[in-house]
């Protein structure tokens, strides 16, 4: 019985043990809203449906990939044709 009390006092378990019913209901409603958003047929890819933050991440990574590709070409050119300095 003592071990159960100590386990309940542990910081990593206390959050799961003391979860209120109100927060569970709120999280469930938020999940339902997100499911409705993701299941809507509006010709938008699933990875861009959450809005501006998804667009920033997606196009930022796209730009980063293009920059790395250009830099790789520049590096290969430098290795193939070294400067005569």
Phi, psi and omega in degrees: 000322178296322181296327177293321177295318179295322179295322179292333180275349182296137184297327182283338180262337187297329180295322182282330181283322186262020180292130182277159180293327181296316180292326177294319179294319179296318179294323179294320178294320178296321178295318178298318179296320179293322177296318178298319179297317183286334183270356180291137180266096181226023177057030175250131179301151185298330183280000177239009187284342184277354173113213188297322181297321177294321179295319180297314180295313183298308183287334173295315177293323177298313178298318179298319179295320178295317179298318179293325177295316178297317180294325177296317177298318178298318180294317178297320177298318178294328178283325182284317181241080181292152179285153183264034182280000000 
